[in-house]
Short mmCIF file of C-alpha atoms in Angstrom, two decimals:
data_model
loop_
_atom_site.label_atom_id
_atom_site.label_comp_id
_atom_site.label_asym_id
_atom_site.label_seq_id
_atom_site.Cartn_x
_atom_site.Cartn_y
_atom_site.Cartn_z
CA UNK A 1 10.53 21.27 -51.62
CA UNK A 2 8.19 20.30 -48.76
CA UNK A 3 8.37 21.69 -45.08
CA UNK A 4 7.84 19.36 -42.31
CA UNK A 5 6.87 20.42 -39.01
CA UNK A 6 8.23 18.98 -35.50
CA UNK A 7 5.53 20.36 -33.23
CA UNK A 8 3.35 17.11 -32.88
CA UNK A 9 5.52 15.36 -30.66
CA UNK A 10 7.01 18.35 -28.50
CA UNK A 11 3.81 20.38 -27.80
CA UNK A 12 3.74 21.99 -24.25
CA UNK A 13 2.70 20.06 -21.40
CA UNK A 14 0.09 21.29 -18.70
CA UNK A 15 1.35 18.47 -16.25
CA UNK A 16 4.24 19.24 -14.11
CA UNK A 17 6.48 16.87 -12.56
CA UNK A 18 5.23 18.72 -8.86
CA UNK A 19 1.93 17.03 -9.97
CA UNK A 20 3.43 13.60 -10.66
CA UNK A 21 5.34 13.64 -7.54
CA UNK A 22 2.37 14.51 -5.26
CA UNK A 23 0.14 11.83 -7.08
CA UNK A 24 2.70 9.02 -6.28
CA UNK A 25 2.87 10.41 -2.90
CA UNK A 26 -0.84 10.32 -2.54
CA UNK A 27 -1.12 6.75 -3.66
CA UNK A 28 1.98 5.30 -1.75
CA UNK A 29 0.70 7.41 1.33
CA UNK A 30 -2.43 5.02 1.18
CA UNK A 31 -0.33 1.99 1.91
CA UNK A 32 2.83 3.40 3.85
CA UNK A 33 3.56 6.13 5.88
CA UNK A 34 0.47 8.46 5.63
CA UNK A 35 1.78 10.85 8.15
CA UNK A 36 4.77 12.02 5.71
CA UNK A 37 3.22 11.30 2.33
CA UNK A 38 -0.21 13.05 2.56
CA UNK A 39 1.14 16.34 3.91
CA UNK A 40 3.90 15.95 0.85
CA UNK A 41 0.91 15.27 -1.39
CA UNK A 42 -0.99 18.23 -0.44
CA UNK A 43 2.04 20.84 -0.42
CA UNK A 44 3.02 19.41 -4.12
CA UNK A 45 -0.44 19.37 -5.57
CA UNK A 46 -1.07 22.80 -4.20
CA UNK A 47 2.26 24.13 -5.72
CA UNK A 48 1.50 22.55 -9.20
CA UNK A 49 -2.49 23.85 -8.87
CA UNK A 50 -1.05 27.20 -8.62
CA UNK A 51 1.62 26.89 -11.38
CA UNK A 52 -0.55 24.71 -14.15
CA UNK A 53 -3.99 24.35 -12.64
CA UNK A 54 -4.25 20.79 -13.98
CA UNK A 55 -6.99 18.42 -12.51
CA UNK A 56 -3.99 16.02 -11.77
CA UNK A 57 -2.98 18.89 -8.80
CA UNK A 58 -6.79 18.48 -7.63
CA UNK A 59 -6.09 14.85 -7.47
CA UNK A 60 -2.92 15.19 -5.25
CA UNK A 61 -4.67 17.31 -3.00
CA UNK A 62 -7.61 15.03 -2.51
CA UNK A 63 -5.37 11.96 -2.15
CA UNK A 64 -3.11 13.78 0.48
CA UNK A 65 -6.65 14.96 2.57
CA UNK A 66 -7.57 11.15 2.31
CA UNK A 67 -3.96 9.97 3.65
CA UNK A 68 -4.24 12.00 6.60
CA UNK A 69 -7.96 11.01 7.58
CA UNK A 70 -7.03 7.45 7.19
CA UNK A 71 -3.98 7.80 9.40
CA UNK A 72 -6.51 9.59 12.11
CA UNK A 73 -8.74 6.57 11.59
CA UNK A 74 -5.87 4.14 12.24
CA UNK A 75 -4.72 5.98 15.47
CA UNK A 76 -8.46 6.16 16.79
CA UNK A 77 -8.71 2.43 16.31
CA UNK A 78 -5.52 1.90 17.78
CA UNK A 79 -6.13 3.84 20.66
CA UNK A 80 -9.48 1.90 21.20
CA UNK A 81 -7.47 -1.30 21.02
CA UNK A 82 -5.18 -0.67 24.04
CA UNK A 83 -2.22 0.61 21.67
CA UNK A 84 -2.21 -2.01 18.95
CA UNK A 85 -3.69 -2.28 15.20
CA UNK A 86 -3.82 -5.51 13.38
CA UNK A 87 -5.26 -6.61 10.29
CA UNK A 88 -6.94 -10.18 10.01
CA UNK A 89 -7.61 -11.91 6.49
CA UNK A 90 -9.68 -15.00 6.32
#
């Protein structure tokens, strides 16, 4: 008789759900609500980094910081344009 092992598909993963949530918040925060999603990405990334130490958690923190910097730049541009911020394409 031969014995089969099921360890191939069910191994432990080093990526946590918080790291994935932080990555989603960081990416979506680049386009919508960076004032809310940027800090959430940083918080989720910090907790995931503490739990797993994965590279995705480091990306979460980086994207959260980029979201906050992008928000500050948008506010500065809007303040210099009389309180409005518009995009013009073409």
